[in-house]
mmCIF file of C-alpha atoms and ligand atoms in Angstrom:
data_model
loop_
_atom_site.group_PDB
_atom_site.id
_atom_site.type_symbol
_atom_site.label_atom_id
_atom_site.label_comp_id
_atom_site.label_asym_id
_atom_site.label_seq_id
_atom_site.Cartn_x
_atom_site.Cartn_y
_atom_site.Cartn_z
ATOM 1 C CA UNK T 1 0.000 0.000 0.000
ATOM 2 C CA UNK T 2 1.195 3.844 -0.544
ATOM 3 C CA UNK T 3 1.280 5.824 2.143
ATOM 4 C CA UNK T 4 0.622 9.217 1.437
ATOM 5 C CA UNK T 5 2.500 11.625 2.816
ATOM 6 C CA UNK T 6 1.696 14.937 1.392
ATOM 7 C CA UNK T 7 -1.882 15.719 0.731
ATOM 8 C CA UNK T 8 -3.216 18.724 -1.152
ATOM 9 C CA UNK T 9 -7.120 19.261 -1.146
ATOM 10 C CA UNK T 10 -8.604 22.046 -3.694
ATOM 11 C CA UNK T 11 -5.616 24.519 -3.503
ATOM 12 C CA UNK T 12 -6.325 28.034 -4.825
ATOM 13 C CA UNK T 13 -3.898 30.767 -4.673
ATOM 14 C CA UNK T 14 -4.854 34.440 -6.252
ATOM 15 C CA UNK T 15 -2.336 37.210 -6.805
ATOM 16 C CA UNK T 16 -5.146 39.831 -6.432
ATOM 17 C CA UNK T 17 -7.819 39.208 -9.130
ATOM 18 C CA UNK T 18 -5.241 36.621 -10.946
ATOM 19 C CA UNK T 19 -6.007 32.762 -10.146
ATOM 20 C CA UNK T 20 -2.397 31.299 -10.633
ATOM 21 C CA UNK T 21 -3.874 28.336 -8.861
ATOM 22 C CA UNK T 22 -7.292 27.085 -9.164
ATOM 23 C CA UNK T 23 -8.489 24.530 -7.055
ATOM 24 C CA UNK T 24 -5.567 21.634 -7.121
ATOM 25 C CA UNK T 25 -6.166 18.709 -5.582
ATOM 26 C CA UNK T 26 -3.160 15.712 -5.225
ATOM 27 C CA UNK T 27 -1.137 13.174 -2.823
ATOM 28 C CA UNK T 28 2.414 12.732 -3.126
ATOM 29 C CA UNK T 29 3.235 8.945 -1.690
ATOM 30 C CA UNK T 30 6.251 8.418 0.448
ATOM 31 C CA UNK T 31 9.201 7.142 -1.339
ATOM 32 C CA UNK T 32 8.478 8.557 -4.517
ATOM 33 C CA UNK T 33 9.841 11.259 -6.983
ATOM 34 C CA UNK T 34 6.701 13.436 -7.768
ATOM 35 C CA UNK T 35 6.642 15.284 -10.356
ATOM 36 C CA UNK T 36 4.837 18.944 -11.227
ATOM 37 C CA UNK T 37 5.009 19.368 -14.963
ATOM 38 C CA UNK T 38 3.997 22.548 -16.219
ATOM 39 C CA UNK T 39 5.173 25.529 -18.939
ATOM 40 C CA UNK T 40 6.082 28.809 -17.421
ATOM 41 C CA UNK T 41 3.069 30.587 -15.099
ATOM 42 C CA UNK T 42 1.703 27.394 -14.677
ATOM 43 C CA UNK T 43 1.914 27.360 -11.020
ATOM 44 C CA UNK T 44 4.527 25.274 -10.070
ATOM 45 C CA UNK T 45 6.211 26.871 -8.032
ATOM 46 C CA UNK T 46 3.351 28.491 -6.166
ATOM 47 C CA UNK T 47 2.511 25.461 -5.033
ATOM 48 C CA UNK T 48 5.208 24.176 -4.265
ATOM 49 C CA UNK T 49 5.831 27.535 -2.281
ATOM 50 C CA UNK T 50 2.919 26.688 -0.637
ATOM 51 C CA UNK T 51 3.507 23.516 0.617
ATOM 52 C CA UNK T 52 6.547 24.521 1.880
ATOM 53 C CA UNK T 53 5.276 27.062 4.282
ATOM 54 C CA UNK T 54 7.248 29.808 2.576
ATOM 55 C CA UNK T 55 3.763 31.597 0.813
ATOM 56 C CA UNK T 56 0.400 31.646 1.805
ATOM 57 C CA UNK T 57 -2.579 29.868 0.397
ATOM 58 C CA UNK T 58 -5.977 31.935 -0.717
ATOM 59 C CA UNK T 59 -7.882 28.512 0.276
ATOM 60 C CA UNK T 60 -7.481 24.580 0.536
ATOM 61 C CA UNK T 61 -6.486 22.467 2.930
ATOM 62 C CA UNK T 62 -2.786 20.703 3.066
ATOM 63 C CA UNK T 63 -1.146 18.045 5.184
ATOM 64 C CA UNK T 64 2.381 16.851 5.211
ATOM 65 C CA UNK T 65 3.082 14.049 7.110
ATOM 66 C CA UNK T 66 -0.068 14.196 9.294
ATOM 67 C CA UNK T 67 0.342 18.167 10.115
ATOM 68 C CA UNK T 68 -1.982 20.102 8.658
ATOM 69 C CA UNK T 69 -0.229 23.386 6.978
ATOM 70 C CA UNK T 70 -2.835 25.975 8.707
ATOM 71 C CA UNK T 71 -2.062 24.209 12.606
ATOM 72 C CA UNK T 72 1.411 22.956 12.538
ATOM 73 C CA UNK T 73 3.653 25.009 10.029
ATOM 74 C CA UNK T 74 6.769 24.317 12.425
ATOM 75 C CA UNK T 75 6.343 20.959 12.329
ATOM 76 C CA UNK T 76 5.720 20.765 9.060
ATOM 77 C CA UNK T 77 9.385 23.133 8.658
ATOM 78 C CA UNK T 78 11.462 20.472 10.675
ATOM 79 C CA UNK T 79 10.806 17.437 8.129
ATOM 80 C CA UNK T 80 11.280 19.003 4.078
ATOM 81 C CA UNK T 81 14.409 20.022 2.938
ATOM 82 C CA UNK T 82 14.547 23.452 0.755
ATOM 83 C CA UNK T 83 16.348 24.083 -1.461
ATOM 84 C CA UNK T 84 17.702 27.647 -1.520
ATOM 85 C CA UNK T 85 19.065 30.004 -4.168
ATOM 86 C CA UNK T 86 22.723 29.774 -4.185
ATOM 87 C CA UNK T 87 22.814 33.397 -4.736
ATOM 88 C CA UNK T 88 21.256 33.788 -1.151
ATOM 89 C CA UNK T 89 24.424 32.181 0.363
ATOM 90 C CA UNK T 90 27.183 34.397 2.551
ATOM 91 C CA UNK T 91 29.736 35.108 -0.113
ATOM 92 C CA UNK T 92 32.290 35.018 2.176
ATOM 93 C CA UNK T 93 31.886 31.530 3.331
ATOM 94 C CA UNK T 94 33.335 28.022 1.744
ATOM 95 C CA UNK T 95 31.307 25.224 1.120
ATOM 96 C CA UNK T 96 32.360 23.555 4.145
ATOM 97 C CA UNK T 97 31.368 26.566 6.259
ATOM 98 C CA UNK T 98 28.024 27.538 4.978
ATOM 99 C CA UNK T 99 27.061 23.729 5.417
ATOM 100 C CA UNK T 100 28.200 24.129 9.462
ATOM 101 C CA UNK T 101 26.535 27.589 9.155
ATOM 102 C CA UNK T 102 23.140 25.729 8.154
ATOM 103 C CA UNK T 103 23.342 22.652 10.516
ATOM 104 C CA UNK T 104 23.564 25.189 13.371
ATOM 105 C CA UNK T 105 20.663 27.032 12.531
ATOM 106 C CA UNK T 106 19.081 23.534 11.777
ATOM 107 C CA UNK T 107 20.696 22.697 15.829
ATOM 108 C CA UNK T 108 21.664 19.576 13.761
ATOM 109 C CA UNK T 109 25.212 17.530 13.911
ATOM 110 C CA UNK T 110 26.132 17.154 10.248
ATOM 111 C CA UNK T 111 29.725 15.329 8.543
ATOM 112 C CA UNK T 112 30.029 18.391 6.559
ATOM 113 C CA UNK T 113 32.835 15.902 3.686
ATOM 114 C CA UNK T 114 29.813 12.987 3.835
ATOM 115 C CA UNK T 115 27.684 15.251 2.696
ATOM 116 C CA UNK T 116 29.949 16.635 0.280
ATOM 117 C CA UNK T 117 30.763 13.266 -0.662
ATOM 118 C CA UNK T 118 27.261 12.592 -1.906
ATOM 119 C CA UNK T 119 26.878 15.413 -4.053
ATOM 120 C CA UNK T 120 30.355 14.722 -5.399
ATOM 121 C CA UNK T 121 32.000 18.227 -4.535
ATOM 122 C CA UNK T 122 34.752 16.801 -1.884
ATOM 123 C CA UNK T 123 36.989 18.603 -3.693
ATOM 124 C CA UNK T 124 35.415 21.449 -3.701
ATOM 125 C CA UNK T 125 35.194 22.016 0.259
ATOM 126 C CA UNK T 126 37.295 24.849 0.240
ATOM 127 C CA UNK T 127 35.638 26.711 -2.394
ATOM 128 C CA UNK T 128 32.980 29.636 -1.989
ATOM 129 C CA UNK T 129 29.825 29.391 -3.977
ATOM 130 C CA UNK T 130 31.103 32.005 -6.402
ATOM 131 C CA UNK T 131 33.748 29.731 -7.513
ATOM 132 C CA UNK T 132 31.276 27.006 -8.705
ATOM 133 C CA UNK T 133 30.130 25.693 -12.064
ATOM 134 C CA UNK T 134 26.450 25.668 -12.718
ATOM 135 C CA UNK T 135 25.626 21.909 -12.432
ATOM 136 C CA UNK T 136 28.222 22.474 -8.912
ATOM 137 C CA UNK T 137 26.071 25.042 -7.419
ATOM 138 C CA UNK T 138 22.696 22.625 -8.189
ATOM 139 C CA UNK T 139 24.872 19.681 -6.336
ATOM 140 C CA UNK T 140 25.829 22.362 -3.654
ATOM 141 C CA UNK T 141 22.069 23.707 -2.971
ATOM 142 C CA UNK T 142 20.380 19.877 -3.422
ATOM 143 C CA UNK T 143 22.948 19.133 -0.072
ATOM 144 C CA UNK T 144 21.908 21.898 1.753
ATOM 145 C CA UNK T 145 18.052 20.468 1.563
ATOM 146 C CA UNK T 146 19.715 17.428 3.132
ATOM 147 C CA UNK T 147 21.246 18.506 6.188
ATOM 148 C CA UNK T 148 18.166 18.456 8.684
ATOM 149 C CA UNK T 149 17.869 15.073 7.498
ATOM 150 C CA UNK T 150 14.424 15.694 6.302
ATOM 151 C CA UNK T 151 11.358 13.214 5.115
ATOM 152 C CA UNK T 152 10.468 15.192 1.919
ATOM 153 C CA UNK T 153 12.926 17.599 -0.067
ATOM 154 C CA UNK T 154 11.581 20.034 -2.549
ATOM 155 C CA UNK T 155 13.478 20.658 -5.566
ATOM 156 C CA UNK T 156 11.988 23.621 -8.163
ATOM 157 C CA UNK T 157 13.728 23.597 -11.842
ATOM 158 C CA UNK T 158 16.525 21.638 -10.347
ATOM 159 C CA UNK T 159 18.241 20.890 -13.660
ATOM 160 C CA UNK T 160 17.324 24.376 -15.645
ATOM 161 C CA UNK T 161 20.133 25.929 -17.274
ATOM 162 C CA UNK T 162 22.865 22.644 -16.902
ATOM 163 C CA UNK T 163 24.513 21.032 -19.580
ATOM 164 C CA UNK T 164 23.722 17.321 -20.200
ATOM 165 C CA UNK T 165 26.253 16.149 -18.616
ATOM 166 C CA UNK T 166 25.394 17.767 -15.580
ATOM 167 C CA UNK T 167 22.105 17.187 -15.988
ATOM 168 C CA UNK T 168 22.395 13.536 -15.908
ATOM 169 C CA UNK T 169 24.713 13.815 -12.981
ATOM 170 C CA UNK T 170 21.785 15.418 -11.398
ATOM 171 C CA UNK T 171 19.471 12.791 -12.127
ATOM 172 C CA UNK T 172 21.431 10.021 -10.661
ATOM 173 C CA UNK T 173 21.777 12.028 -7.270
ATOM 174 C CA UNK T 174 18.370 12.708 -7.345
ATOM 175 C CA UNK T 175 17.438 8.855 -7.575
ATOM 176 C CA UNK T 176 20.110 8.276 -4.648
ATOM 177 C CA UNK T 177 18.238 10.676 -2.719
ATOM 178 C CA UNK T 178 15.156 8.487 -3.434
ATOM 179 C CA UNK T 179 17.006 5.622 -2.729
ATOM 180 C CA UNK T 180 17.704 6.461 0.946
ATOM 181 C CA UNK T 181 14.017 6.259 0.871
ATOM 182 C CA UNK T 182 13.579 10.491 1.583
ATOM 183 C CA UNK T 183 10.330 11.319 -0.842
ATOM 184 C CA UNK T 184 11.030 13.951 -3.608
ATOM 185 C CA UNK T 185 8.960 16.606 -5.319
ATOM 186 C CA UNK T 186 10.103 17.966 -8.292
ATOM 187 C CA UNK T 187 9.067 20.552 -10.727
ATOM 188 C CA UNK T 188 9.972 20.643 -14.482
ATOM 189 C CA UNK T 189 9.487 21.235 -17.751
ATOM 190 C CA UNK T 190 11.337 18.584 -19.287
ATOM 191 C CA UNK T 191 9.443 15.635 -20.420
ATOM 192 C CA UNK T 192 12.610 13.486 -20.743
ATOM 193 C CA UNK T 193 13.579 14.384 -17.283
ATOM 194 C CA UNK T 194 10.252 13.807 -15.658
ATOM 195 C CA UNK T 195 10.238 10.176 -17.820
ATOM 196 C CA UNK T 196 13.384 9.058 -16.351
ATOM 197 C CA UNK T 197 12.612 10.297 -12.547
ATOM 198 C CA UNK T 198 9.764 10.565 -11.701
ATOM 199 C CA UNK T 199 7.200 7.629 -10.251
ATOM 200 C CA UNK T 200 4.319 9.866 -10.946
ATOM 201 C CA UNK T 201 3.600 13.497 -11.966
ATOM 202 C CA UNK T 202 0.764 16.108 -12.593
ATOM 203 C CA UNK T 203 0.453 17.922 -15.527
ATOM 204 C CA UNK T 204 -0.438 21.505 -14.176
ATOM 205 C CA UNK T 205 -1.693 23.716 -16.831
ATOM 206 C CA UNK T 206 -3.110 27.278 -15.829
ATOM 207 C CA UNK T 207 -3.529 26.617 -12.225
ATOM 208 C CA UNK T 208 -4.856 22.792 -13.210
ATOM 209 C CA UNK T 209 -4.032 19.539 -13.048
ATOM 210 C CA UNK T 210 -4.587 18.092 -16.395
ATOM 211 C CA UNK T 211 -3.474 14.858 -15.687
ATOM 212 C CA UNK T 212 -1.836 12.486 -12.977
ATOM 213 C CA UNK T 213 -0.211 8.977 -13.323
ATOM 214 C CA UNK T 214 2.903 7.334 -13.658
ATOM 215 C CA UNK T 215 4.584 8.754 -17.015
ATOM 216 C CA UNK T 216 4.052 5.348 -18.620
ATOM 217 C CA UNK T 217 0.569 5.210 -17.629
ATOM 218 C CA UNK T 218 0.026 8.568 -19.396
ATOM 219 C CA UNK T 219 1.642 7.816 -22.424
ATOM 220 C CA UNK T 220 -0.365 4.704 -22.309
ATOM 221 C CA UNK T 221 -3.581 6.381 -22.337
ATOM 222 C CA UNK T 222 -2.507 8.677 -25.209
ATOM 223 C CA UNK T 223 -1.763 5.858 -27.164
ATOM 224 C CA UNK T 224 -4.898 4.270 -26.293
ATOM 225 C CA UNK T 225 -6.979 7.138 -27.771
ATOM 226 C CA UNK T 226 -5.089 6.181 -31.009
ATOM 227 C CA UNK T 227 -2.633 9.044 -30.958
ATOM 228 C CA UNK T 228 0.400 7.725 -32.798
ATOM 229 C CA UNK T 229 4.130 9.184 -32.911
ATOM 230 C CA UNK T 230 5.320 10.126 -36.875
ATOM 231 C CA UNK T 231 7.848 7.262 -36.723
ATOM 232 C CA UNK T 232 11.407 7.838 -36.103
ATOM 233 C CA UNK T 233 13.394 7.275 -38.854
ATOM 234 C CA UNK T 234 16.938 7.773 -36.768
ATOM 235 C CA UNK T 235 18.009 5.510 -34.011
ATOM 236 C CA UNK T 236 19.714 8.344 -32.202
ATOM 237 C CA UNK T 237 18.678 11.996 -31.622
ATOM 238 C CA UNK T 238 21.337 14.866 -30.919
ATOM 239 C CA UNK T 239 21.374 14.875 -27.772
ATOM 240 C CA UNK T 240 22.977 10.788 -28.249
ATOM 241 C CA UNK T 241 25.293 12.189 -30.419
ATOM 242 C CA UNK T 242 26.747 15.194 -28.168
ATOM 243 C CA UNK T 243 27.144 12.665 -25.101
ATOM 244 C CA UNK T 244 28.859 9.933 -27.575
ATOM 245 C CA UNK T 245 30.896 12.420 -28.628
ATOM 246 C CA UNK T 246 32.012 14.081 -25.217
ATOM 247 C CA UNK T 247 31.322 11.577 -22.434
ATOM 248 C CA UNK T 248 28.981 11.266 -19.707
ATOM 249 C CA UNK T 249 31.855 12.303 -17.442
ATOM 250 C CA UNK T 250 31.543 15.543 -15.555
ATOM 251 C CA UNK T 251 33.597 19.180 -16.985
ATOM 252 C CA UNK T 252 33.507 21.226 -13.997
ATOM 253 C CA UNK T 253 36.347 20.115 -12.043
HETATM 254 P P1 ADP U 1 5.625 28.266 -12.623
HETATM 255 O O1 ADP U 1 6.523 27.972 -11.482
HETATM 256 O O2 ADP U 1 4.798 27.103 -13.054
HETATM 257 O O3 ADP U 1 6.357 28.856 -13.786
HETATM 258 P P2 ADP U 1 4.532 30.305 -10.882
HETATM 259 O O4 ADP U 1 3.925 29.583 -9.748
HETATM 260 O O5 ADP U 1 5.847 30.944 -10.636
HETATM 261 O O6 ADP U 1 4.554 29.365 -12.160
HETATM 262 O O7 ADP U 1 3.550 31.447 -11.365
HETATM 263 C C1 ADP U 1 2.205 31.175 -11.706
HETATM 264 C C2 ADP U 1 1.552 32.469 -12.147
HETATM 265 O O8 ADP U 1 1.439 33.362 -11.042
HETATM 266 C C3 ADP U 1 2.328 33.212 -13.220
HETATM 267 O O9 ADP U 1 1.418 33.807 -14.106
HETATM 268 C C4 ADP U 1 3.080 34.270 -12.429
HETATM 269 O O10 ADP U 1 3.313 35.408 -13.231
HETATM 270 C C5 ADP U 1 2.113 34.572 -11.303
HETATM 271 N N1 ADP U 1 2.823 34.992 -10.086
HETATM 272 C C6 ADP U 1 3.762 34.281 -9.438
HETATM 273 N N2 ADP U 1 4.183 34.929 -8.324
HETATM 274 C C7 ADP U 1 3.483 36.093 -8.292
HETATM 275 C C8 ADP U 1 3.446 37.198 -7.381
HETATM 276 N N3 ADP U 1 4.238 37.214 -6.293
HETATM 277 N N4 ADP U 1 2.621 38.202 -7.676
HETATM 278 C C9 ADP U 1 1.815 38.169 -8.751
HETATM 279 N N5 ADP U 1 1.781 37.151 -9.647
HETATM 280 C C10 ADP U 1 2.606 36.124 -9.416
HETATM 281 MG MG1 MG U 2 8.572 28.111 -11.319
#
């Protein structure tokens, strides 16, 4: 059986007289990556905002873990990781630092080089944020969301703006996380990404959900309605022949 451990009744958020979310309703199950697939405005990160504790609702009702948002949004606080914008980080502090810095205001005991370990920047202890590559600073702000050990992390565009490279390197920490059993939500608007993470995701469209399944489920029920793909002539795409060509291996060093 899935346990659910985020639930989201009839969510609406307004920005004055504009609905950015209208009425969501959906459970994310322990254990799982959950997706939020959306194009730009489409709300993603409102709700995930919400959720979060970070903005407030217009109406709804959510519960994370058995605490419901609008009674117990400290206890709701100590169990999701964050993740925060690098650029939000003291400049003046190294990696090692700013994750000591966190795990005090966290009151948490944390092996600063474990956790840099498992985001594969051990080498990079030393370093301040400034000094990091774009796929580095992702790794850097996904281990910050670890350090109060949390039940659920939240990551929003994780992968935006990487090269793929990066963005694969991404993908496999992501699944780690997952692994370690911790429950992820994710937003994106990559459809490949979302296909090779995610257990399930909802496809939010102006402030709705359009949709919600596993991604094979979905594309099952598209081909079911008779929709077929013009077929591929190629065995490869570009994006096969760019990591042929230079290596799955990771550039930022
Ligand atoms: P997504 O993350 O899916 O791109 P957002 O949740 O950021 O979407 O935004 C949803 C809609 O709400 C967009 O039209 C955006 O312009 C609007 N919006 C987001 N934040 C604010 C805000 N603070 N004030 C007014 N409108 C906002
Ligand atoms: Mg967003």
């Amino acid at each position: 059986m899935n346990k659910t451990i985020i639930s989201v009744q009839d969510l609406v958020k307004n920005y004055g007289n504009f609905e950015a979310v209208k009425g969501i309703s959906f459970e994310v199950y322990e254990g799982e990556i959950f997706g939020l697939l959306g194009p730009n405005g489409a709300g993603k990160s409102t709700t995930l905002e919400i959720i979060e504790t970070l903005r407030q609702k217009t109406s709804g009702k959510i519960i994370v873990d058995g605490n419901d948002l609008d009674i117990a949004p400290n206890e709701i606080k100590k169990i999701i990781g964050v993740q925060l914008q690098t650029s939000g980080f003291y400049p003046g502090l190294n990696l090692v630092q700013l994750i000591r810095l966190f795990a005090g205001l966290y009151n948490r005991q944390v092996d600063a080089m474990q956790l840099l370990d498992m985001v594969n920047l051990r080498d990079k202890a030393k370093a301040k944020v400034k000094e990091l590559s774009g796929g580095q600073k992702q790794r850097f702000s996904i281990a910050t969301t670890l350090i109060n050990d949390p039940k659920i992390i939240f990551l929003d565009e994780p992968t935006t703006g990487l090269d793929p490279q990066a963005r694969r390197n991404l993908w496999d920490l992501i699944r780690d996380i997952r692994g370690k059993g911790t429950t992820v939500i994710i937003t994106t608007h990559y459809m490949d990404e979302a296909e090779f993470l995610c257990d399930r995701v909802a496809i939010v469209d102006s402030g709705k959900i359009v949709a919600l399944a596993s991604p094979d489920g979905l594309i099952d029920e598209l081909v079911a309605t008779g929709f077929e793909r013009p077929k591929e002539v190629k065995q490869a795409n570009l994006e096969d022949v760019f990591i042929t060509l230079t290596g799955k291996s990771l550039r930022e060093n």
